[in-house]
Coordinates of C-alpha atoms in Angstrom, one line a residue:
M1 CA 14.8 -105.8 63.8
E2 CA 13.4 -105.3 60.4
Y3 CA 15.8 -105.0 57.5
I4 CA 16.3 -101.5 56.2
P5 CA 17.4 -101.8 52.6
K6 CA 20.5 -100.0 51.5
V7 CA 21.8 -99.9 48.0
L8 CA 25.6 -100.4 47.9
Q9 CA 26.0 -100.2 44.2
A10 CA 23.9 -99.2 41.1
V11 CA 25.0 -100.3 37.7
A12 CA 23.2 -99.1 34.5
G13 CA 22.0 -102.0 32.3
E14 CA 20.6 -102.0 28.8
N15 CA 17.5 -100.0 27.8
F16 CA 17.3 -97.8 31.0
T17 CA 17.5 -100.6 33.5
I18 CA 19.5 -100.6 36.8
Y19 CA 21.1 -103.5 38.6
L20 CA 20.8 -102.7 42.3
Y21 CA 23.2 -104.3 44.8
F22 CA 21.7 -104.3 48.3
S23 CA 23.4 -104.7 51.6
D24 CA 21.7 -108.1 52.2
G25 CA 23.6 -109.5 49.2
S26 CA 20.6 -109.5 46.8
V27 CA 20.8 -108.1 43.3
R28 CA 17.6 -106.6 41.9
L29 CA 16.7 -105.3 38.5
Y30 CA 14.8 -102.0 38.2
D31 CA 13.2 -100.8 34.9
A32 CA 13.5 -97.0 35.0
K33 CA 11.7 -96.4 31.6
P34 CA 8.4 -95.4 33.3
L35 CA 10.2 -92.7 35.3
L36 CA 11.5 -91.0 32.1
Q37 CA 8.0 -89.8 31.3
L38 CA 8.0 -87.6 34.5
G39 CA 9.3 -84.1 34.1
V40 CA 12.0 -84.2 36.8
F41 CA 13.5 -87.2 35.2
E42 CA 13.8 -85.6 31.7
P43 CA 17.6 -85.3 31.7
M44 CA 17.8 -89.1 32.2
R45 CA 16.2 -89.7 28.8
D46 CA 19.7 -89.2 27.4
P47 CA 21.3 -92.7 27.7
D48 CA 24.8 -91.2 28.4
Y49 CA 23.5 -89.0 31.2
F50 CA 21.4 -91.9 32.6
R51 CA 24.5 -94.1 32.7
D52 CA 27.2 -91.6 33.6
R53 CA 25.4 -89.8 36.4
L54 CA 23.9 -92.9 38.0
T55 CA 25.5 -93.5 41.4
V56 CA 24.6 -94.3 45.0
L57 CA 23.7 -91.3 47.3
N58 CA 21.5 -91.4 50.4
D59 CA 21.9 -95.2 50.5
T60 CA 20.0 -95.7 47.2
A61 CA 20.3 -95.3 43.5
A62 CA 20.5 -91.7 42.5
W63 CA 21.6 -89.4 39.7
D64 CA 24.2 -86.8 40.6
V65 CA 22.6 -83.7 39.2
S66 CA 25.4 -81.2 40.1
G67 CA 28.3 -83.5 39.4
D68 CA 29.8 -83.0 42.9
M69 CA 28.3 -86.0 44.7
D70 CA 26.2 -83.7 46.9
P71 CA 23.5 -85.9 48.5
C72 CA 21.2 -82.8 48.7
N73 CA 21.5 -82.1 45.0
C74 CA 20.5 -85.4 43.4
I75 CA 17.5 -87.3 42.2
D76 CA 17.2 -90.4 44.2
L77 CA 14.8 -93.4 44.4
D78 CA 13.1 -94.8 47.4
P79 CA 15.2 -97.8 48.5
I80 CA 12.3 -99.5 50.3
E81 CA 10.2 -99.3 47.1
L82 CA 13.0 -100.6 45.0
Y83 CA 13.7 -103.5 47.4
E84 CA 10.0 -104.5 47.7
T85 CA 9.1 -104.2 44.0
C86 CA 12.2 -105.2 42.0
P87 CA 12.8 -108.8 41.1
V88 CA 15.9 -110.6 42.3
V89 CA 18.2 -111.4 39.4
V90 CA 21.6 -113.1 38.9
D91 CA 24.5 -110.7 39.2
P92 CA 25.4 -109.6 35.7
L93 CA 29.0 -108.8 36.8
E94 CA 29.6 -112.5 37.6
K95 CA 29.4 -113.2 33.9
A96 CA 32.1 -110.6 33.2
S97 CA 34.7 -112.4 35.3

């Protein structure tokens, strides 16, 4: 059976990046800056909103628009696209321990 990527955790990094923790144990780094040029992503241009609303909904990185963790009221990213295009990186949380 083919692996269906699921994001278990999304952690905001520096300069509008996201560390994505996938169910296969890989950690991948996503640069979200290009998205910020698109109209629907305009609220994420605020670094606090970007960081504070980032979560996991629908098995992928998402921004909780309504603040009530409603999976139908969020802006989420395609987990397959993230898995296939984002480079694997060392877990930044390992350094924090």
